[in-house]
Short mmCIF file of N, CA and C in Angstrom, two decimals:
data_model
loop_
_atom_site.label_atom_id
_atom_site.label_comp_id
_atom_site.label_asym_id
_atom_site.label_seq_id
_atom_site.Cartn_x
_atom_site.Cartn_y
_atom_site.Cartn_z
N UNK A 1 -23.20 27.23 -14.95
CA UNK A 1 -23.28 25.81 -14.65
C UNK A 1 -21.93 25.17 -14.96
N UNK A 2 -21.24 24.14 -14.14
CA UNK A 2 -19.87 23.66 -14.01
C UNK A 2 -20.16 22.60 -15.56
N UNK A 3 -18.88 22.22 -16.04
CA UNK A 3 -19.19 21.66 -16.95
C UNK A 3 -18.15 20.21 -16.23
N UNK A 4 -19.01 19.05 -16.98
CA UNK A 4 -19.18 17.95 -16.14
C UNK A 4 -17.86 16.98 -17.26
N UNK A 5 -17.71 15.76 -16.28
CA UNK A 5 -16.22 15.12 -17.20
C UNK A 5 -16.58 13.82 -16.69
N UNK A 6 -15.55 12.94 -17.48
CA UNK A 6 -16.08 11.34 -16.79
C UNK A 6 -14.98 10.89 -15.71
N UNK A 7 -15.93 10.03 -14.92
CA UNK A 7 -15.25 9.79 -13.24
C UNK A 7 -15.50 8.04 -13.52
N UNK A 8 -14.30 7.81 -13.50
CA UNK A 8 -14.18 6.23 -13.17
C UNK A 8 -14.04 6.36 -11.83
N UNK A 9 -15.04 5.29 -11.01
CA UNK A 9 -14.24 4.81 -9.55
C UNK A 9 -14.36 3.27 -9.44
N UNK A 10 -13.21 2.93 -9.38
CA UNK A 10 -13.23 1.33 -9.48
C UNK A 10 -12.79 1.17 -8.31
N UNK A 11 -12.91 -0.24 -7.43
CA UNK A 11 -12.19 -0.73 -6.51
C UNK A 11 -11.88 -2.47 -6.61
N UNK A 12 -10.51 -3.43 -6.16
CA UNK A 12 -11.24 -4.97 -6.55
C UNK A 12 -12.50 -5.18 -6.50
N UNK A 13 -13.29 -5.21 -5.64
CA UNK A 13 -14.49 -5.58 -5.31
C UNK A 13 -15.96 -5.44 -6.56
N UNK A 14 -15.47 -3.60 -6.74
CA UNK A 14 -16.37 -3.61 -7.90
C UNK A 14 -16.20 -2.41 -8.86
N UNK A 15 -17.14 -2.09 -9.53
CA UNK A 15 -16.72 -0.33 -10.58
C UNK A 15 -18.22 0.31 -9.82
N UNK A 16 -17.21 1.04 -8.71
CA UNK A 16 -18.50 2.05 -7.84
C UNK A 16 -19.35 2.64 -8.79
N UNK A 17 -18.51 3.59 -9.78
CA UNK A 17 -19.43 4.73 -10.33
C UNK A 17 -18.30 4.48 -11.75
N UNK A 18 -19.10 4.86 -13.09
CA UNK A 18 -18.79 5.14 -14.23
C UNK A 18 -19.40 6.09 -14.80
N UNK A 19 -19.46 7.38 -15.66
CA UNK A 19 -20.52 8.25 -15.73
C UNK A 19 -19.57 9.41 -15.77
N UNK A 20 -21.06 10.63 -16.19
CA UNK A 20 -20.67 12.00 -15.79
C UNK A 20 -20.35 12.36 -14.59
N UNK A 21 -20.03 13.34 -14.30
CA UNK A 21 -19.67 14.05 -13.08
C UNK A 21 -19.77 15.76 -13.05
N UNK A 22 -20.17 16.57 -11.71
CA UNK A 22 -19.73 17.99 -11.99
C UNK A 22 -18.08 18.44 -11.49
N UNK A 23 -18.64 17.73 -10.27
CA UNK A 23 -17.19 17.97 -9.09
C UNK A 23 -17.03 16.04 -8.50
N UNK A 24 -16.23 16.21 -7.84
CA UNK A 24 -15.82 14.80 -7.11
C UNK A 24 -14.45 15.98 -6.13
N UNK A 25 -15.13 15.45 -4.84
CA UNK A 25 -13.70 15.81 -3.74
C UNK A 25 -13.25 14.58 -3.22
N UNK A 26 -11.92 14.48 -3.15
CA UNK A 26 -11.21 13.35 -2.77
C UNK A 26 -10.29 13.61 -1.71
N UNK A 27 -9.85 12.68 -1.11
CA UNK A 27 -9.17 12.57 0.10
C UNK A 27 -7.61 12.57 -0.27
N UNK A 28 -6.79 13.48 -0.58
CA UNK A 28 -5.24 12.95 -1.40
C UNK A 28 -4.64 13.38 -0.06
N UNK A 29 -3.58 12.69 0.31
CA UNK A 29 -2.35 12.35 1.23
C UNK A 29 -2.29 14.23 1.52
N UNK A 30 -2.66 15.21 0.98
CA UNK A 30 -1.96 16.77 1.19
C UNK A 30 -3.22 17.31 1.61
N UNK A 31 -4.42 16.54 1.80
CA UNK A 31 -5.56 17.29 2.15
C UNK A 31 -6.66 17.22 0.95
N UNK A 32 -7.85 17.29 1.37
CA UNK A 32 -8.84 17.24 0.65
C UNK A 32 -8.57 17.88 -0.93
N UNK A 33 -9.10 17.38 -2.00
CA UNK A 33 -8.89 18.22 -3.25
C UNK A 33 -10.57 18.09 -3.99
N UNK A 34 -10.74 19.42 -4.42
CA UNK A 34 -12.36 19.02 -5.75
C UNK A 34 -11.56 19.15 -7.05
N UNK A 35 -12.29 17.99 -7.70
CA UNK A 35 -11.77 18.03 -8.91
C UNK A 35 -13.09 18.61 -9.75
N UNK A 36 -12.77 19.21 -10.72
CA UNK A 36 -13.52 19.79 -11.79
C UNK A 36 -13.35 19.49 -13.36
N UNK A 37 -14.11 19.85 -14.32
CA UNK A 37 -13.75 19.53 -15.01
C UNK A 37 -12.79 20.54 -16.18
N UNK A 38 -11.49 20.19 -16.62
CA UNK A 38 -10.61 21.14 -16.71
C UNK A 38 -9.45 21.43 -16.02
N UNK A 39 -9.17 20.30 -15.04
CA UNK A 39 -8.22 20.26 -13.85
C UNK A 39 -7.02 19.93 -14.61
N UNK A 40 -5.67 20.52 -13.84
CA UNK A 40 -4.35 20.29 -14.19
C UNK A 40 -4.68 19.03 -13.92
N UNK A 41 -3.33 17.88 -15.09
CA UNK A 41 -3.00 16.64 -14.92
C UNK A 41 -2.40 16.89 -13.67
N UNK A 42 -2.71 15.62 -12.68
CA UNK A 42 -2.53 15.25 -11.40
C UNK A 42 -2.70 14.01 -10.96
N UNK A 43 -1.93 13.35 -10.24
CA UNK A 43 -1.20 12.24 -9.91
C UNK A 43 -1.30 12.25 -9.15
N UNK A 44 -2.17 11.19 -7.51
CA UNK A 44 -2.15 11.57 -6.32
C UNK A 44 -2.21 10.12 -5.53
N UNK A 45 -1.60 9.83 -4.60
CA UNK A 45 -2.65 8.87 -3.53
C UNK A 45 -3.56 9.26 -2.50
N UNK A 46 -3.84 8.31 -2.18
CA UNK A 46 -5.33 8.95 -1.99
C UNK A 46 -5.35 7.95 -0.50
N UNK A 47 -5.67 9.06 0.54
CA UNK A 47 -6.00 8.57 2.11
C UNK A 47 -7.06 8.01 2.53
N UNK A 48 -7.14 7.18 3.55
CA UNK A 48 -8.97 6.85 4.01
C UNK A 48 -9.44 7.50 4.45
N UNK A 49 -10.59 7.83 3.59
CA UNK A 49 -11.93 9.59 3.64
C UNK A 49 -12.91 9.17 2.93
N UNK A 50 -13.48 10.00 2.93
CA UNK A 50 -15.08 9.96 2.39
C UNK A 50 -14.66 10.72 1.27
N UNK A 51 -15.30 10.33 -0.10
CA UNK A 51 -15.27 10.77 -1.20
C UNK A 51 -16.93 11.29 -1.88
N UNK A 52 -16.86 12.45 -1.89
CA UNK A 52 -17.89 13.14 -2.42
C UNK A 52 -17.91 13.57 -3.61
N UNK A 53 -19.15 13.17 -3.87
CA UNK A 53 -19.07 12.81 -6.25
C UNK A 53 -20.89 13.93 -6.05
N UNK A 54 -20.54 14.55 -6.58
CA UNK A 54 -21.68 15.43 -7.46
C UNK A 54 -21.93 15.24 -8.70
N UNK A 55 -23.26 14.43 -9.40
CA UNK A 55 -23.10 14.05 -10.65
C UNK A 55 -23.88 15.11 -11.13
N UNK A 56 -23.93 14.60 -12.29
CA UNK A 56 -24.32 15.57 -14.06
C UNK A 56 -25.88 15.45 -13.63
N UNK A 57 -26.45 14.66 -13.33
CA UNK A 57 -27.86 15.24 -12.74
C UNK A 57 -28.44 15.58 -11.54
N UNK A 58 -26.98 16.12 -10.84
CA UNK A 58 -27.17 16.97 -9.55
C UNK A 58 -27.10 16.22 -8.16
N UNK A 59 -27.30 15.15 -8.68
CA UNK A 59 -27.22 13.93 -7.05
C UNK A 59 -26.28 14.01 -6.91
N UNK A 60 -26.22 13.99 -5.21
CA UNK A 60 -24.75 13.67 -4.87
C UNK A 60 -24.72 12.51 -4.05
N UNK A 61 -22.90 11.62 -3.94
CA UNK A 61 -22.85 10.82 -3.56
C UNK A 61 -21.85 10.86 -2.39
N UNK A 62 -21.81 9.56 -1.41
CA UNK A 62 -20.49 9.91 -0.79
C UNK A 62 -20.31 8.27 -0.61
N UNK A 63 -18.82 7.86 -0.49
CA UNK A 63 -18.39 6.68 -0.56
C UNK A 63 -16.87 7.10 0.90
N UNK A 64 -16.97 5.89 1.33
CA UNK A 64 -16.20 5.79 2.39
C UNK A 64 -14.89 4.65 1.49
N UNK A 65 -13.36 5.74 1.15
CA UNK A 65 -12.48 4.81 0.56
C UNK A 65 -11.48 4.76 1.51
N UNK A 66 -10.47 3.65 1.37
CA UNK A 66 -9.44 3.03 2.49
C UNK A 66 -7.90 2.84 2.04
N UNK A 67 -8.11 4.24 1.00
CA UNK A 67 -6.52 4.27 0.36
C UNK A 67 -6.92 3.64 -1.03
N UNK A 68 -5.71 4.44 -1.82
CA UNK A 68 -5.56 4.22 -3.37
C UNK A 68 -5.23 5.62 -3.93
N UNK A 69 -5.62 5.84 -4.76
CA UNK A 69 -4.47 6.23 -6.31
C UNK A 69 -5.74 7.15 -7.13
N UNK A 70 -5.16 8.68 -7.57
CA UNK A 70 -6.15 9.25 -8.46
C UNK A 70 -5.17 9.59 -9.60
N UNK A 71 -5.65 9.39 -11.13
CA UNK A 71 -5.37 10.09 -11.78
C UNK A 71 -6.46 11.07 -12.52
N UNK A 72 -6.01 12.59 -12.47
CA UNK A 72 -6.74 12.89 -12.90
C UNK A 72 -5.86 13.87 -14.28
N UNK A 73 -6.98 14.26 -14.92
CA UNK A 73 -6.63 14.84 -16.31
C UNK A 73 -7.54 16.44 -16.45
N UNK A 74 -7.67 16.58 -17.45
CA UNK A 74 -8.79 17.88 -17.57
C UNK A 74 -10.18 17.56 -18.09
N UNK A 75 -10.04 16.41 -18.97
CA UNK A 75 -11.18 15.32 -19.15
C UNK A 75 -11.45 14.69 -18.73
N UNK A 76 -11.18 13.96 -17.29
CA UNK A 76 -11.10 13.01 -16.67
C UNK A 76 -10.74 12.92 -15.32
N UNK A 77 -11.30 11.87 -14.59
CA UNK A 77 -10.87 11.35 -12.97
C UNK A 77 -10.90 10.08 -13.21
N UNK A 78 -9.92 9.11 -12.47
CA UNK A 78 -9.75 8.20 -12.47
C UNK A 78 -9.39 7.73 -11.70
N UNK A 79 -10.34 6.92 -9.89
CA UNK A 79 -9.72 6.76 -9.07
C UNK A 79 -9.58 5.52 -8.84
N UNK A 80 -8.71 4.79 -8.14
CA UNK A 80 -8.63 3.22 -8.51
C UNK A 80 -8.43 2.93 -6.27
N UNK A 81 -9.26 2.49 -5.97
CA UNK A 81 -9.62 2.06 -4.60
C UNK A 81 -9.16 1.07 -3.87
N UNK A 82 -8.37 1.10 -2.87
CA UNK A 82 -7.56 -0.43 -2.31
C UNK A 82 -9.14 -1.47 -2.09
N UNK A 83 -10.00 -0.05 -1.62
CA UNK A 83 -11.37 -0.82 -1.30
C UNK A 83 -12.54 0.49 -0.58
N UNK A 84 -13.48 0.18 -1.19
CA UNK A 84 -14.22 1.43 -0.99
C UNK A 84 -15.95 1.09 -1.09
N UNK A 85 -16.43 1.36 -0.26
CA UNK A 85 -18.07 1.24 0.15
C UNK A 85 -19.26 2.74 -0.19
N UNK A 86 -20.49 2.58 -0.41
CA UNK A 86 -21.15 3.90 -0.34
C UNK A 86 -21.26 4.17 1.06
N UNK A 87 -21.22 5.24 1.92
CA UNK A 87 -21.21 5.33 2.99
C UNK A 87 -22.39 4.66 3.84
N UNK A 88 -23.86 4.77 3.28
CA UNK A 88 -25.00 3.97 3.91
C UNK A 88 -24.60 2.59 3.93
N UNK A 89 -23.69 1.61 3.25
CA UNK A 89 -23.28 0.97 3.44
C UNK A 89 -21.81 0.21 4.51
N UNK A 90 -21.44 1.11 4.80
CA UNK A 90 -20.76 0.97 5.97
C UNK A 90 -21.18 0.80 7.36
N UNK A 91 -21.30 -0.74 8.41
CA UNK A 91 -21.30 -0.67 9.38
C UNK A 91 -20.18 0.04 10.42
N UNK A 92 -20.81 0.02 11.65
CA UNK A 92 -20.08 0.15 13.04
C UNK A 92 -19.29 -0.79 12.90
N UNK A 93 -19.29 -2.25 12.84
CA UNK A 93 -18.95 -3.51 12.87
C UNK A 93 -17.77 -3.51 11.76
N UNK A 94 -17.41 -3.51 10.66
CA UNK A 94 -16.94 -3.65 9.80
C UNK A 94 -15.59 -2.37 9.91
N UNK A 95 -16.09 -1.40 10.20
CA UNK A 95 -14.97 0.02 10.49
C UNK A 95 -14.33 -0.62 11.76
N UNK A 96 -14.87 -1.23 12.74
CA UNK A 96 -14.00 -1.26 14.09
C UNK A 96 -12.99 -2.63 13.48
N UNK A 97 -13.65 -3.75 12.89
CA UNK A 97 -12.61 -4.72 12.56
C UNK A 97 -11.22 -4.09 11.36
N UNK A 98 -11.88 -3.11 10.81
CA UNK A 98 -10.52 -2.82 10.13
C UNK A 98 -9.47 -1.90 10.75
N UNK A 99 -10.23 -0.93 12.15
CA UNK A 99 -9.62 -0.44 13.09
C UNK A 99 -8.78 -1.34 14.05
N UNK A 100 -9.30 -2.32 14.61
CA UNK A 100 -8.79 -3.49 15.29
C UNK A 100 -7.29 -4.21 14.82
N UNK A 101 -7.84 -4.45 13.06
CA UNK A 101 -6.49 -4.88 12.32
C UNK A 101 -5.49 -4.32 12.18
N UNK A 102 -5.68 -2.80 12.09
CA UNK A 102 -4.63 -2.30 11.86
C UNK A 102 -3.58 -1.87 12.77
N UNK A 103 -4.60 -1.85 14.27
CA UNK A 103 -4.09 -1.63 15.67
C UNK A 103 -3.15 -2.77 16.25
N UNK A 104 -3.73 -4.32 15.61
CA UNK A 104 -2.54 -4.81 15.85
C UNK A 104 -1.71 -5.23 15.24
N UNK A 105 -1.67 -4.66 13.88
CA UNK A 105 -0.37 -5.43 12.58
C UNK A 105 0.88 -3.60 13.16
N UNK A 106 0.33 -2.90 14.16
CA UNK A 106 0.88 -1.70 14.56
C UNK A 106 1.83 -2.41 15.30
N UNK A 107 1.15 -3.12 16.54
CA UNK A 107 1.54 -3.55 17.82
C UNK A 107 2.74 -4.32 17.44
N UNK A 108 2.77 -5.37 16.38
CA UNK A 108 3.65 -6.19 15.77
C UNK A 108 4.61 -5.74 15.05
N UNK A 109 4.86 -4.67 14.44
CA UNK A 109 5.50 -4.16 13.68
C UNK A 109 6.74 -3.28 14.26
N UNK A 110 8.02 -4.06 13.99
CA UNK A 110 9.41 -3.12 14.51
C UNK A 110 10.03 -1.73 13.33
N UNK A 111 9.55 -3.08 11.95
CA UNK A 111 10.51 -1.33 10.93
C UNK A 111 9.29 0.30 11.06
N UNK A 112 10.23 0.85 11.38
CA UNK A 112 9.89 2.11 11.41
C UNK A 112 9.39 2.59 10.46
N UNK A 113 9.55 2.49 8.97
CA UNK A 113 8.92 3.40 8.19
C UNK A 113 7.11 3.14 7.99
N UNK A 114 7.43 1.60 7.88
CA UNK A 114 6.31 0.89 8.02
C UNK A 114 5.24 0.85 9.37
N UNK A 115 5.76 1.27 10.38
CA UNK A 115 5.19 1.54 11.61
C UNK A 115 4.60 2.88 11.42
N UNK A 116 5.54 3.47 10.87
CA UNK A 116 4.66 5.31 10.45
C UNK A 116 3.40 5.27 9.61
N UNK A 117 3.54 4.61 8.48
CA UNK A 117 2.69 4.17 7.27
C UNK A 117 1.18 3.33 8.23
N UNK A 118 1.50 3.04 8.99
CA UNK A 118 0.30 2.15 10.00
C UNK A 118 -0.30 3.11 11.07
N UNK A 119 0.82 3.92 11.40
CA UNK A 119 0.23 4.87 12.55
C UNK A 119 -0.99 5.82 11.97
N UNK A 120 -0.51 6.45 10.27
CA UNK A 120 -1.07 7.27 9.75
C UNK A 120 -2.48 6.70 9.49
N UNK A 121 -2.46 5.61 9.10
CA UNK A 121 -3.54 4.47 8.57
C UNK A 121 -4.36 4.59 9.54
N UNK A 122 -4.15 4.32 10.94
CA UNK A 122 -4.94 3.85 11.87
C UNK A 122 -5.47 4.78 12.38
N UNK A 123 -4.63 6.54 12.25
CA UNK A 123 -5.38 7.43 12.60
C UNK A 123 -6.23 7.98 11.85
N UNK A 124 -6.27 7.75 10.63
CA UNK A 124 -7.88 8.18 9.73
C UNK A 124 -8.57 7.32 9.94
N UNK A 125 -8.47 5.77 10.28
CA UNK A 125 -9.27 4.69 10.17
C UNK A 125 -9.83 5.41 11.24
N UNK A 126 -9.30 6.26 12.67
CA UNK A 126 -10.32 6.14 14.26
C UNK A 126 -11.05 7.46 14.03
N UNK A 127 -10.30 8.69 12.88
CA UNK A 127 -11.23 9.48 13.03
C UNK A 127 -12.11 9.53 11.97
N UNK A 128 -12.20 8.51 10.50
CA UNK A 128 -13.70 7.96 10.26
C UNK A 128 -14.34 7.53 10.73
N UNK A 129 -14.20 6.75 11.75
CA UNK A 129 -15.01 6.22 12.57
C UNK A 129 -15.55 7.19 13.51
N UNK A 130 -15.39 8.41 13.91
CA UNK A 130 -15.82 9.68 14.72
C UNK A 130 -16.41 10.33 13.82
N UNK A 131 -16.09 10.22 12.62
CA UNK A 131 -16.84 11.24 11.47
C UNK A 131 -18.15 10.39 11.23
N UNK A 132 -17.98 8.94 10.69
CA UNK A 132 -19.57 8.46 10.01
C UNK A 132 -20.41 7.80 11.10
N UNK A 133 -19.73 7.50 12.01
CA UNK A 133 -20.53 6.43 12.75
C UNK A 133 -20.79 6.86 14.43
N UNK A 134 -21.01 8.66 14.35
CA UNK A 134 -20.55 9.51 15.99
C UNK A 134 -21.68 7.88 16.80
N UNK A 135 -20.86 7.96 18.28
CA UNK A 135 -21.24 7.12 19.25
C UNK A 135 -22.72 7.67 19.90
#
């Protein structure tokens, strides 16, 4: 049996989850990662994905996040959320307006690095939207 560690997930809005944990997989900028408990210290940002939390009494969860920041430890996860929902809580409606926004702060946008940083954005924003909400 995995041995379990504590998982902060905060976002402005609210403190998703506080508690035990077994695993938590997260979305980091290099590709999916599970954290365990006992993990190298690690420092990550974190892409818009679905975040899957397996707790200490076996439920599992999944939360739809939109960028942010993990620290994790060997005792610890600590992810801090630009903004992040449980996935049953996510409309059609709500994913296309943040798809919409980002499509046109794209359209508007001349500096390049910042145009990349939006392109990347907008392409996880269209293929969450193919992942949670298929047509």
């Amino acid at each position: 049996m995995a041995d379990n560690f504590n998982f902060e997930f905060v976002s402005p809005e609210r403190l998703l989850i506080s508690e035990k944990v077994s695993e938590v997989v997260i979305p980091a900028t290099e590709g999916e990662m599970t954290v365990m408990a006992h993990h190298a210290p690690t420092m990550t940002v974190i892409k818009p994905g679905v975040v899957t939390v397996k707790f200490a009494s076996g439920k599992t969860g999944r939360y739809v996040i939109f960028g942010g920041f993990a620290d994790i430890t060997p005792e610890r996860l600590t992810l801090l959320a630009e903004s992040a929902v449980p996935v049953d809580e996510l409309s059609r409606d709500t994913l296309m307006k943040r798809i919409e926004l980002a499509k046109a702060e794209l359209d508007d946008t001349e500096n390049h690095e910042h145009r990349t940083k939006l392109e990347q954005f907008f392409n996880a924003m269209t293929h969450l939207n193919g992942v949670l909400v298929p047509a």
